mmCIF file of C-alpha atoms in Angstrom:
data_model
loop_
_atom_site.group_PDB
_atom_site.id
_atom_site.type_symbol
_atom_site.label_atom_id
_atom_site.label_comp_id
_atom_site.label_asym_id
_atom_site.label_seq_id
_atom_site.Cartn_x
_atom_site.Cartn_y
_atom_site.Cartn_z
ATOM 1 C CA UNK A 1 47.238 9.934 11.955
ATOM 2 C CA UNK A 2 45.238 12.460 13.291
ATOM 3 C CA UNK A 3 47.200 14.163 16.461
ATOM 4 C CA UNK A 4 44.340 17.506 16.612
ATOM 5 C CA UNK A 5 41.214 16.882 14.709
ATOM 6 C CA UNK A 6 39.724 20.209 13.267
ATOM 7 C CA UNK A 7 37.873 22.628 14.751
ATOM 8 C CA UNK A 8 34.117 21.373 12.955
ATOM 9 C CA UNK A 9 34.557 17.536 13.703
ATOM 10 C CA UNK A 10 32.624 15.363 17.005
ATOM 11 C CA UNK A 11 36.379 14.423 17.249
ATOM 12 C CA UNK A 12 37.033 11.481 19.094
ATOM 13 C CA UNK A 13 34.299 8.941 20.166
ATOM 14 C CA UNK A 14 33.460 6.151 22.113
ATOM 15 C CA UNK A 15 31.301 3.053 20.593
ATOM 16 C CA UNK A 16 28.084 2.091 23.003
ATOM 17 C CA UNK A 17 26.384 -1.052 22.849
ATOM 18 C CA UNK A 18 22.700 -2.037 22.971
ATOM 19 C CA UNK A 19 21.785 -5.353 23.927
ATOM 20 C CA UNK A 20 18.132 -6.386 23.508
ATOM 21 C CA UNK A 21 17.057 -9.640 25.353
ATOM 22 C CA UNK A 22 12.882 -9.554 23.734
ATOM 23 C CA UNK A 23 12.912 -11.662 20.262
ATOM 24 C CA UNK A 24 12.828 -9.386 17.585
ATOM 25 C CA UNK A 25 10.248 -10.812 14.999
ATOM 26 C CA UNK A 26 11.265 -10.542 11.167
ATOM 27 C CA UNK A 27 9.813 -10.207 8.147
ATOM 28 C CA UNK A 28 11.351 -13.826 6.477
ATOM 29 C CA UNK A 29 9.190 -15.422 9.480
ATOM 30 C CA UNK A 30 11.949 -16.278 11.912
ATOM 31 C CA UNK A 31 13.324 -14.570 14.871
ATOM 32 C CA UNK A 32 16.446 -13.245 16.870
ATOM 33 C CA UNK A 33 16.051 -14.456 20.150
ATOM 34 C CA UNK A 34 17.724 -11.706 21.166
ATOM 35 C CA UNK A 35 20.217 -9.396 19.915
ATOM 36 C CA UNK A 36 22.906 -6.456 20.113
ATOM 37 C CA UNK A 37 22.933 -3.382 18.665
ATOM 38 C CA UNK A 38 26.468 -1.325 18.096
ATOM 39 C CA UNK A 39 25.836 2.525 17.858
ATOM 40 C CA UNK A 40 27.778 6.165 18.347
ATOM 41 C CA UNK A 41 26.399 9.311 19.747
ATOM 42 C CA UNK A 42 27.547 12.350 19.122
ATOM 43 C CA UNK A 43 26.374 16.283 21.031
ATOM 44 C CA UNK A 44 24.312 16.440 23.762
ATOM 45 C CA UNK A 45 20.381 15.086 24.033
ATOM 46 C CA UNK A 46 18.397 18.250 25.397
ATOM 47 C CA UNK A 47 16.177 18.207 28.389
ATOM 48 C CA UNK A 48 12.872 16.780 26.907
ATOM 49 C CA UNK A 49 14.850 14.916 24.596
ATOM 50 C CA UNK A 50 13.444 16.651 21.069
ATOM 51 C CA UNK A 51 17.053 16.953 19.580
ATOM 52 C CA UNK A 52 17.642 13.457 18.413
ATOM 53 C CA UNK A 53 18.859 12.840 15.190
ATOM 54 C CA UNK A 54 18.866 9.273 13.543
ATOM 55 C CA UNK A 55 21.501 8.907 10.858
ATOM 56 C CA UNK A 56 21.019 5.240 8.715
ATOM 57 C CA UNK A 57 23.618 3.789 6.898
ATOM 58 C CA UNK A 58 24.313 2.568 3.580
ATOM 59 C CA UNK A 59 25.057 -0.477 2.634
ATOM 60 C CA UNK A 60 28.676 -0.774 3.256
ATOM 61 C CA UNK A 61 28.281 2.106 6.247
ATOM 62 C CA UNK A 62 28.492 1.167 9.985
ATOM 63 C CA UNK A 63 27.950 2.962 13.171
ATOM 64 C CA UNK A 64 31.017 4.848 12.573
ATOM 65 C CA UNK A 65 29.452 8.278 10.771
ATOM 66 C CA UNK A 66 31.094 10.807 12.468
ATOM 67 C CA UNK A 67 35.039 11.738 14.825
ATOM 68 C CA UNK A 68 37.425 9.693 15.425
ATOM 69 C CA UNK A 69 37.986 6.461 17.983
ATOM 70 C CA UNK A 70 41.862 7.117 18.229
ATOM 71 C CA UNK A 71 44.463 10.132 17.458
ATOM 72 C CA UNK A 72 45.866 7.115 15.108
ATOM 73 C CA UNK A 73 43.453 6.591 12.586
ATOM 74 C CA UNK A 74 43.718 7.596 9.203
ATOM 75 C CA UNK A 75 39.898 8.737 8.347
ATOM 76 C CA UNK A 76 37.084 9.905 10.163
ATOM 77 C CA UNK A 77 33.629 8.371 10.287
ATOM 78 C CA UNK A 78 31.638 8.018 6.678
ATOM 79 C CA UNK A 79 29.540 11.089 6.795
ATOM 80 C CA UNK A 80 32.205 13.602 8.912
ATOM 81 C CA UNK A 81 31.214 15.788 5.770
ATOM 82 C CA UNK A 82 27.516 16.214 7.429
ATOM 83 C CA UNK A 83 28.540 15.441 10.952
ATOM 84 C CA UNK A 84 29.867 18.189 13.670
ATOM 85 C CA UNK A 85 29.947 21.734 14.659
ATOM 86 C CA UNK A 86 28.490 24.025 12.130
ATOM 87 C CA UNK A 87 27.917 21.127 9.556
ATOM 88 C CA UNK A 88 23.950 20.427 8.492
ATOM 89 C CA UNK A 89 23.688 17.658 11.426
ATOM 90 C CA UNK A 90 25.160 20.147 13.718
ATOM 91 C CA UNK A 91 26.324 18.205 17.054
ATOM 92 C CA UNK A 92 25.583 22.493 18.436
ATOM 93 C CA UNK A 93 22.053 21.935 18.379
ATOM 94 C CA UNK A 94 21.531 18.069 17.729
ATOM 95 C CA UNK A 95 22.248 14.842 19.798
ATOM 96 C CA UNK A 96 23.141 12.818 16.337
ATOM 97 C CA UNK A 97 22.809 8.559 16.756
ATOM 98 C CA UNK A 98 23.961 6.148 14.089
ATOM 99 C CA UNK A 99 23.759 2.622 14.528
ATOM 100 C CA UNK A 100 25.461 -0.288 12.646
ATOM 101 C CA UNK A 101 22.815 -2.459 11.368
ATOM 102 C CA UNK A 102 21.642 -5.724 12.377
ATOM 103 C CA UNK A 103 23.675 -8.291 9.944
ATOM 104 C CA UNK A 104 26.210 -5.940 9.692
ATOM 105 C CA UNK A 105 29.484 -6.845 10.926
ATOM 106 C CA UNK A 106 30.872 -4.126 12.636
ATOM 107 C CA UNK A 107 29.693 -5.086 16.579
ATOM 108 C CA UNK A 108 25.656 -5.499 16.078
ATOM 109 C CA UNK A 109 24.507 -9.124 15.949
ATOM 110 C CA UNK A 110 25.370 -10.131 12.516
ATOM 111 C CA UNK A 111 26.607 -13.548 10.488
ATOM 112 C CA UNK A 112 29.918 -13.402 13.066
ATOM 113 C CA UNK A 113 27.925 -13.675 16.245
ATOM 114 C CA UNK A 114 27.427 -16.684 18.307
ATOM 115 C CA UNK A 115 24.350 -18.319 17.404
ATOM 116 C CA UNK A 116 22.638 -19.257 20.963
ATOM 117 C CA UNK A 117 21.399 -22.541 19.598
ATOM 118 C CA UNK A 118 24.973 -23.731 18.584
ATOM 119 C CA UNK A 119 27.184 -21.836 20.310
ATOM 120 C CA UNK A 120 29.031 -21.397 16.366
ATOM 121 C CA UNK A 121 28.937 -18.726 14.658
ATOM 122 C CA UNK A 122 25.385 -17.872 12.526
ATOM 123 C CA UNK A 123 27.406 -18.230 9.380
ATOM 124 C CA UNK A 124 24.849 -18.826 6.429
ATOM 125 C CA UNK A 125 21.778 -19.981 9.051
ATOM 126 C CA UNK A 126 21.549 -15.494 10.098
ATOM 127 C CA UNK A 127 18.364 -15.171 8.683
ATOM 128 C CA UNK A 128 17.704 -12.888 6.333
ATOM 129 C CA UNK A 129 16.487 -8.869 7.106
ATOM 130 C CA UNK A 130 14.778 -6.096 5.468
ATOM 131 C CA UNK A 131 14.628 -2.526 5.839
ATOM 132 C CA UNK A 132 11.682 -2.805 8.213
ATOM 133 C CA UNK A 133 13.588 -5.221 10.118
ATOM 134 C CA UNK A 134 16.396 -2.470 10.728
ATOM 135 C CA UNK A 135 13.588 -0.334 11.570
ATOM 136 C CA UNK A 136 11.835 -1.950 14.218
ATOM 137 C CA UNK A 137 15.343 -2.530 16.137
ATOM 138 C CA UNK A 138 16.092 1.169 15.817
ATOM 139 C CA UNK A 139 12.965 1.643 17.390
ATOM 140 C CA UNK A 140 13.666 -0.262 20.257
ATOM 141 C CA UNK A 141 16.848 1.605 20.404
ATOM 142 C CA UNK A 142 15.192 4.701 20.504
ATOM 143 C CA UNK A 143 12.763 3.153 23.415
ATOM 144 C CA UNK A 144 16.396 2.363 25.560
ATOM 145 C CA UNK A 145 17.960 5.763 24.820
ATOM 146 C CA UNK A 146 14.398 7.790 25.826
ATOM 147 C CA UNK A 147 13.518 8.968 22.336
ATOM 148 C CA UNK A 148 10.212 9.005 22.019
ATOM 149 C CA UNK A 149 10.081 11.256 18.222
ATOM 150 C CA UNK A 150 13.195 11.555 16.070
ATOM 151 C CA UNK A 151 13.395 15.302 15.458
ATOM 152 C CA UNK A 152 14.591 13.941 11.965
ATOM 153 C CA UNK A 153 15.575 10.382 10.295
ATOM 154 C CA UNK A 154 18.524 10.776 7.723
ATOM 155 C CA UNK A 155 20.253 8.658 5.093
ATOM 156 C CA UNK A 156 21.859 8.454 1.686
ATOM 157 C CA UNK A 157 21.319 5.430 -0.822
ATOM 158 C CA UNK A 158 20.121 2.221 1.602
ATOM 159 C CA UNK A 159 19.782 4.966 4.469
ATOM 160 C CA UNK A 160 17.610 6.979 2.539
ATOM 161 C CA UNK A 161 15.452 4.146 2.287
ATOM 162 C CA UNK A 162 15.311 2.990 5.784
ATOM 163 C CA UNK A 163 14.504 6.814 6.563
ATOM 164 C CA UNK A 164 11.121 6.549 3.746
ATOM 165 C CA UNK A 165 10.889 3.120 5.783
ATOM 166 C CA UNK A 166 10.731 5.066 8.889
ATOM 167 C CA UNK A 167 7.956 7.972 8.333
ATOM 168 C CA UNK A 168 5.398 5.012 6.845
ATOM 169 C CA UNK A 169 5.838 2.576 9.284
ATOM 170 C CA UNK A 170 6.434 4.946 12.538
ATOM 171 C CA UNK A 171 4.841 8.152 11.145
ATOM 172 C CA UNK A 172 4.328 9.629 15.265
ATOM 173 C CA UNK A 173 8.007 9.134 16.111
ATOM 174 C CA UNK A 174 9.702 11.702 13.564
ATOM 175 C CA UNK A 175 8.847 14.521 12.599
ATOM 176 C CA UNK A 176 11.144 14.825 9.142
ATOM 177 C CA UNK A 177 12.472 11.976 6.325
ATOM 178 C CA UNK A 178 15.858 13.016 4.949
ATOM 179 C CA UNK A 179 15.634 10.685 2.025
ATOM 180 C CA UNK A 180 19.530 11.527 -0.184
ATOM 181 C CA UNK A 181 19.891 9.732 -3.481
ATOM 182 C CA UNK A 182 17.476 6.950 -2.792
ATOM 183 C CA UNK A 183 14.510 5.204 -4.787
ATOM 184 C CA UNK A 184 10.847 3.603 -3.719
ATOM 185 C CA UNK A 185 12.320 0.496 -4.730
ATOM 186 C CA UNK A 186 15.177 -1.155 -6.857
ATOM 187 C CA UNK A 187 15.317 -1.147 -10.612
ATOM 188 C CA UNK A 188 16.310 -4.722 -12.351
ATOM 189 C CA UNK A 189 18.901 -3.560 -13.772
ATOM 190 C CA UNK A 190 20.095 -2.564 -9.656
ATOM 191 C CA UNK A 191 18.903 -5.930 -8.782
ATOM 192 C CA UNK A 192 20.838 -7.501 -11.367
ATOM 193 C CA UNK A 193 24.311 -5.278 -10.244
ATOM 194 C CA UNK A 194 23.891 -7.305 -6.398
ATOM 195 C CA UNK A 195 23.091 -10.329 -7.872
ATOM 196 C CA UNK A 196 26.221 -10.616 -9.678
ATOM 197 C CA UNK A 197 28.065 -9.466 -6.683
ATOM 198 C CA UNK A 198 26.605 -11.762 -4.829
ATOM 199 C CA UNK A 199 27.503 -14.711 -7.235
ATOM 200 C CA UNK A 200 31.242 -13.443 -6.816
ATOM 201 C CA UNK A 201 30.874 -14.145 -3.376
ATOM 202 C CA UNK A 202 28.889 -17.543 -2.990
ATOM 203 C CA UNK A 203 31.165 -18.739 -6.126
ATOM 204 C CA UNK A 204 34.410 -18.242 -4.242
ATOM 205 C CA UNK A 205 36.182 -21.129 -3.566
ATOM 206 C CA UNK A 206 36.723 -20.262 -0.196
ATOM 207 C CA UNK A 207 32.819 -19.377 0.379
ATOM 208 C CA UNK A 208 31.604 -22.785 2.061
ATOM 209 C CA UNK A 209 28.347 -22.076 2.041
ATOM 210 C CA UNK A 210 28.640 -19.476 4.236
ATOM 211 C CA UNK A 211 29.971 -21.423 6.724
ATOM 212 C CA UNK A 212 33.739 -19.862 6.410
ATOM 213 C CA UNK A 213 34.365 -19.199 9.970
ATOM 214 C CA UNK A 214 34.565 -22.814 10.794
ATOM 215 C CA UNK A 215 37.466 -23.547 7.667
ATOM 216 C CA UNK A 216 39.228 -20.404 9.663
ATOM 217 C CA UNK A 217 39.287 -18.731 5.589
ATOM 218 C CA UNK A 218 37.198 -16.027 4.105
ATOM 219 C CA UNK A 219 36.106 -15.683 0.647
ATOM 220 C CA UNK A 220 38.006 -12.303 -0.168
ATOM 221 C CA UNK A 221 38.394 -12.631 -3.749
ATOM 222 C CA UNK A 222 34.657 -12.942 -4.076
ATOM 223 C CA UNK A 223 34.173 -10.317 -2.111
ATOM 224 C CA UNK A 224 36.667 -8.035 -3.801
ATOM 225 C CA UNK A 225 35.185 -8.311 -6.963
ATOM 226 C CA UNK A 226 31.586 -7.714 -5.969
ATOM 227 C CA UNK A 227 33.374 -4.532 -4.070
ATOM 228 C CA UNK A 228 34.688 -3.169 -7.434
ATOM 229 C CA UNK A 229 31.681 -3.978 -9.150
ATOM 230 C CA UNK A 230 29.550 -1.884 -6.703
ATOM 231 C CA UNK A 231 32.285 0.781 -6.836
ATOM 232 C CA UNK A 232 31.984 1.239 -10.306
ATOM 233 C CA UNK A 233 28.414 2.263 -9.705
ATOM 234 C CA UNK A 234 29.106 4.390 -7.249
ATOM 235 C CA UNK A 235 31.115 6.877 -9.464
ATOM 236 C CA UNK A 236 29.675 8.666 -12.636
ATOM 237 C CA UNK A 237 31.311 8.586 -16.232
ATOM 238 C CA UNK A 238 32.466 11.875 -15.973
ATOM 239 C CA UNK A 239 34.110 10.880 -12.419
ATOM 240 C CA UNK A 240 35.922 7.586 -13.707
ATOM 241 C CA UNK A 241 37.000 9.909 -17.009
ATOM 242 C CA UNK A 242 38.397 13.159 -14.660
ATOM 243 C CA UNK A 243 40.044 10.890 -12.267
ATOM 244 C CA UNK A 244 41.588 7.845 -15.001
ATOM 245 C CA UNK A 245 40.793 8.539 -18.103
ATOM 246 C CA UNK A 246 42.422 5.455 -20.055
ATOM 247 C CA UNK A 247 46.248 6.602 -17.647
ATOM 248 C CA UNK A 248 48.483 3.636 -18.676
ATOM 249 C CA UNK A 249 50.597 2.597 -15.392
ATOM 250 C CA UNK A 250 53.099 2.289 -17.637
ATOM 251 C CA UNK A 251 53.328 0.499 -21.186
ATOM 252 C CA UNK A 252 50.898 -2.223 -22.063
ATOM 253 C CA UNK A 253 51.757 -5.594 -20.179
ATOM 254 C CA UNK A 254 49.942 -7.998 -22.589
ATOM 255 C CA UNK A 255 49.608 -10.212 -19.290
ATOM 256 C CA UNK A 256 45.659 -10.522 -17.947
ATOM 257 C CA UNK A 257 47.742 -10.826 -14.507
ATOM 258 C CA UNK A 258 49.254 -8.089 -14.648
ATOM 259 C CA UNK A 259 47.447 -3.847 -14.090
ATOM 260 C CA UNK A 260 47.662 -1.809 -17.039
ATOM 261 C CA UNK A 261 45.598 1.365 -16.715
ATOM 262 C CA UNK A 262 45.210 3.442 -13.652
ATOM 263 C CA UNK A 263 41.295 2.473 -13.089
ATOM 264 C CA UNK A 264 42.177 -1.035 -12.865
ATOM 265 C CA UNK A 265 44.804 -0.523 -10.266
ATOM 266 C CA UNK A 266 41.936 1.695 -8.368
ATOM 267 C CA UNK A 267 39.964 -1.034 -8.688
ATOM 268 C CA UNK A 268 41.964 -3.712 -7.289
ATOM 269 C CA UNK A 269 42.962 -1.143 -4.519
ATOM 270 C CA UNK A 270 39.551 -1.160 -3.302
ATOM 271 C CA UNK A 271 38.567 -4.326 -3.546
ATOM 272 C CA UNK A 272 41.138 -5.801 -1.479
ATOM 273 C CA UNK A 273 41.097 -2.885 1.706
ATOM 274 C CA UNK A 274 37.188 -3.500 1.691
ATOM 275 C CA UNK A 275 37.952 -7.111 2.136
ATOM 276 C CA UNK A 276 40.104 -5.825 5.178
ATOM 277 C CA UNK A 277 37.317 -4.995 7.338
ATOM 278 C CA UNK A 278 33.798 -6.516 6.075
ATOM 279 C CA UNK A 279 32.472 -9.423 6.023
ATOM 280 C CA UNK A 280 30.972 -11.469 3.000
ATOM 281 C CA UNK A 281 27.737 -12.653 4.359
ATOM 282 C CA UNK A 282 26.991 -9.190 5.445
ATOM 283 C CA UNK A 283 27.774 -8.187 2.363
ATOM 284 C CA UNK A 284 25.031 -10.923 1.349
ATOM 285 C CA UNK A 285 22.614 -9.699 3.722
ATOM 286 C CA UNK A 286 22.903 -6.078 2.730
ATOM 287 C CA UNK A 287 21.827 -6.360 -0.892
ATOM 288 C CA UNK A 288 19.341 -8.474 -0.248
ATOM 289 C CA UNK A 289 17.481 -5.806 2.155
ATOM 290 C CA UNK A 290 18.184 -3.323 -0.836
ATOM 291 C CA UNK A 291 16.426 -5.878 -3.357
ATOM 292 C CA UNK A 292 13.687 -6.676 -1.100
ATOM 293 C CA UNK A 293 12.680 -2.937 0.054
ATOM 294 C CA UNK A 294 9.132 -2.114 -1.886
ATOM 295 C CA UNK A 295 6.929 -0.104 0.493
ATOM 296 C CA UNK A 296 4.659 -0.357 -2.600
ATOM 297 C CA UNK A 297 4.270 -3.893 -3.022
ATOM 298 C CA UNK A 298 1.899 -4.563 -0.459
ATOM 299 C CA UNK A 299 -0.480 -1.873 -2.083
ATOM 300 C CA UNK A 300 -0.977 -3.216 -5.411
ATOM 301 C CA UNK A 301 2.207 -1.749 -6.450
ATOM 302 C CA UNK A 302 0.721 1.748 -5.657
ATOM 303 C CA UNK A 303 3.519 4.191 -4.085
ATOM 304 C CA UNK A 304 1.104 6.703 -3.518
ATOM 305 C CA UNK A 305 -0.998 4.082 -1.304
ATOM 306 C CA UNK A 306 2.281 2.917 0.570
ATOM 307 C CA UNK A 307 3.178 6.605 1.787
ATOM 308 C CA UNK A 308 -0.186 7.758 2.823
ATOM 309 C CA UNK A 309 0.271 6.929 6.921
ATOM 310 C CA UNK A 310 3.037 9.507 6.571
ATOM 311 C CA UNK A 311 2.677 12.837 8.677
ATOM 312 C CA UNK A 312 6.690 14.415 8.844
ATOM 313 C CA UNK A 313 7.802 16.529 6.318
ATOM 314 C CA UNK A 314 10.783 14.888 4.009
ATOM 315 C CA UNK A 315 13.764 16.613 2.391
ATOM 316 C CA UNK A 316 14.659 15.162 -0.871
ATOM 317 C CA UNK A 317 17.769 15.759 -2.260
ATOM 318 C CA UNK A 318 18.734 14.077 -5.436
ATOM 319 C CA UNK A 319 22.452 14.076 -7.321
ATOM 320 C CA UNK A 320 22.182 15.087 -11.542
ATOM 321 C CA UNK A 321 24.896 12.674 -11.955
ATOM 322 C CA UNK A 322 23.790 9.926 -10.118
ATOM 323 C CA UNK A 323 23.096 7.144 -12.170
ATOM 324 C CA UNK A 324 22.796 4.195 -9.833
ATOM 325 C CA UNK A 325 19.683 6.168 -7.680
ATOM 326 C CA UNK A 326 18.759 8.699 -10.629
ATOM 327 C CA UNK A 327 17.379 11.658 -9.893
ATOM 328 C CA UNK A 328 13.871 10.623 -11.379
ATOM 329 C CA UNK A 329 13.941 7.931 -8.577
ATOM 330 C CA UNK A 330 13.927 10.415 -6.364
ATOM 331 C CA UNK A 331 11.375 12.340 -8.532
ATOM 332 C CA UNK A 332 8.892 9.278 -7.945
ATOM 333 C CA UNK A 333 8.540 9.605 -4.130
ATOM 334 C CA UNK A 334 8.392 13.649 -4.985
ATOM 335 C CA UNK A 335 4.985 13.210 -7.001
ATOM 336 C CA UNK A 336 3.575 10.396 -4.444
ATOM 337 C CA UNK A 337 4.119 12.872 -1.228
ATOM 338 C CA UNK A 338 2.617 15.907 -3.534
ATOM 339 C CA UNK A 339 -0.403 13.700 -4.786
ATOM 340 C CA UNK A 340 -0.836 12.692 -1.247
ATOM 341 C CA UNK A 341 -0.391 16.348 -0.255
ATOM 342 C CA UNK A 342 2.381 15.633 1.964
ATOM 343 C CA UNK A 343 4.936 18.041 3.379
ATOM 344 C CA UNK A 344 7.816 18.152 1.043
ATOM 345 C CA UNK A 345 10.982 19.668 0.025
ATOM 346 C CA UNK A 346 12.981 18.830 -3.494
ATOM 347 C CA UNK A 347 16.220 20.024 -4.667
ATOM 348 C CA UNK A 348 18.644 18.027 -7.994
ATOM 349 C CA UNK A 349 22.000 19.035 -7.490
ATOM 350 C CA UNK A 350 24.262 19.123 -10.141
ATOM 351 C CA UNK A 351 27.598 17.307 -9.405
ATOM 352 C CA UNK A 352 29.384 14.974 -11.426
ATOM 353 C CA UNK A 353 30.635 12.723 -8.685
ATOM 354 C CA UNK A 354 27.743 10.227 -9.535
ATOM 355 C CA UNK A 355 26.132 8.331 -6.208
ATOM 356 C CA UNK A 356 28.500 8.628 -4.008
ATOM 357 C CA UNK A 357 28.252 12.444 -3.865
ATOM 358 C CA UNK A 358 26.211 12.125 -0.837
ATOM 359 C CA UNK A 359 29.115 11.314 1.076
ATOM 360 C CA UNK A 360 31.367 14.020 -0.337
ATOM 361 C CA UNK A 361 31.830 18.471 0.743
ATOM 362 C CA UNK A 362 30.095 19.571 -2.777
ATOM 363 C CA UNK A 363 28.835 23.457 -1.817
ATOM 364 C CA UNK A 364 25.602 23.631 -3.093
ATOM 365 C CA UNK A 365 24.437 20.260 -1.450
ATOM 366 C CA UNK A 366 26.228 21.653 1.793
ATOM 367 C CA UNK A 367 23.892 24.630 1.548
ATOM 368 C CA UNK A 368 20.857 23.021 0.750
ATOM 369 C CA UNK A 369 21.082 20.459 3.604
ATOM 370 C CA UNK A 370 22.246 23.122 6.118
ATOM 371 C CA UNK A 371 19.041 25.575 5.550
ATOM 372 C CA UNK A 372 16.754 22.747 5.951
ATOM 373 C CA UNK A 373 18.598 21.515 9.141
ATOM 374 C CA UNK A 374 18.360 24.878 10.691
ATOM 375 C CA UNK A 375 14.641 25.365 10.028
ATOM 376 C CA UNK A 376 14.481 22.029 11.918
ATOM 377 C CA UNK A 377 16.964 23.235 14.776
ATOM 378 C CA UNK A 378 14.614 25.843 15.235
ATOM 379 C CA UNK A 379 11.820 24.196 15.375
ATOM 380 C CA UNK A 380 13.558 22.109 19.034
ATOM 381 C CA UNK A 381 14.465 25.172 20.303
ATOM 382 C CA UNK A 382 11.533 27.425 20.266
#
């Protein structure tokens, strides 16, 4: 319980709601003949409306990046490290918006909404999205809320990748890319971590095809498995070894049912409070946008080719212990802006936390993020 959040957070927020009633055309063919988008705002839009940040999510992120919604909950939003007063999105000088993508399952039309055609839920018949998808409705959220240019477009991991997605496919409506721990594109061996989560999922008794709702059940050990599958990639060796080590809970069980070491106990743990609050198709949906996104496929597999409309400058920041989005991923888009003689900022920080350091107070990332921010602060309010 939070009864007085601190000084440097949005604390507490409201949720708005977007709804779109134009058919939103998608890459897989098909269309939403219309559809909602759940977002949060936080600080104040300036006069000519030049302040607007867009923060993208990750894949298991929502709308939810920064404050509070009650003096009860437990955490703030995902990115309250980044998020607020002072911080490198600072809600002083910025009017920050963060939106819960579409096929998510946190209030935008997702897997859980009413399909108009069947008054059911969509269940497995949601079709499937891409990045470019998610970027075309956050453009036409940006249309509703007035914003004609992004000052900037941020994200870590999957956001990262919508915010690349962003500066080649919208290059005159932002004028900087933050792209943290991301890649141009998936490696197989990342392909083949969401496919086996994935096969969790659909291979779960309690799956149906995707058609749970109706059965009134959810396929949570499926889902809690691909959870602690992802998780482990998430953290680095070094993490997993400071924070576990091979701990015994206690002396060995000789019992598969039972938790021996202090990692598999984590595990389990956070497995089954994801499965609290996210839904399995979504979870579906998600890694399938991070499989399909390849800005470079439709240029001969030429990255270089695939950036060129770009005309913002980009921040890349990169993690040394990131092994899951290595730091020569982000070294990849680095040589395609310079080649293309694009605008462009680099920084590898070291940190052992592995991916998910993007999400976490480490100083030097902090500072790095912060002097770029205020350069672009500066930039609205001259």
């Amino acid at each position: 319980m939070v009864r007085s959040p601190p000084i440097d957070s949005v604390g507490l927020v409201t949720q708005h709601k977007a709804v779109f009633e134009e058919p939103l055309a998608l890459d897989c063919g098909r269309e939403l003949p219309r559809y909602e988008l759940v977002y949060e705002t936080y600080g104040e839009l300036n006069r000519d409306a030049s302040n607007a940040i867009l923060v993208c999510h990750a894949l298991s992120g929502n709308h939810h990046a920064a404050g509070y919604h009650s003096e009860h909950d437990r955490k703030p939003g995902w990115w309250e490290t980044c998020i607020g007063p002072g911080k490198p999105l600072d809600t002083n000088r910025f009017f920050v918006v963060c939106s819960n993508n579409l096929g998510g399952c946190h209030g935008s039309t997702g897997p859980a909404s009413i399909n108009p055609h069947t008054n059911k839920p969509y269940g497995d018949q949601f079709p499937v999205v891409t990045v470019r998808d998610w970027v075309r409705s956050q453009a036409s959220l940006a249309d509703q809320l007035g914003i004609k240019q992004w000052a900037a477009v941020a994200g870590g991991s999957l956001g990262g990748m919508q915010a690349l997605q962003w500066a080649i496919d919208h290059p005159e409506r932002l004028r900087h890319a933050i792209v943290i721990a991301a890649a141009p594109r998936l490696s197989a061996q990342n392909i083949g971590f969401n496919e086996v989560a994935r096969q969790a999922i659909m291979g779960d008794p309690e799956f149906h095809g995707g058609r749970y709702y109706d059965y009134g059940v959810s396929p949570r050990r499926g889902l809690a498995v691909a959870r602690m599958l992802g998780h482990i990639t998430y953290l680095s060796d070094d993490a997993m070894r400071a924070k576990f080590g091979r701990d015994l809970r206690g002396s060995m069980s000789f019992d598969f049912d039972e938790v021996d070491f202090e990692v598999e106990s984590y595990l389990r743990y956070q497995g089954q409070r994801f499965v609290q609050d996210f839904d399995a198709n979504t979870y579906l949906l998600m890694t399938k946008a991070l499989d399909y996104f390849d800005p470079a496929a439709e240029h001969s597999d030429d990255f270089s080719a695939a950036i060129e409309p770009i005309q913002c400058s980009t921040l890349l920041l990169s993690f040394s212990s990131d092994w899951r989005f290595a730091p020569s991923r982000s070294r990849e888009i680095l040589r395609a802006l310079l080649q293309k003689e694009k605008p462009v900022s680099y920084m590898e920080i070291e940190a052992t936390q592995g991916h998910d350091a993007f999400l976490m107070p480490i100083p030097r990332y902090l500072e790095a993020f912060s002097a770029y921010m205020g350069n672009v602060a500066r930039e609205v309010e001259i």
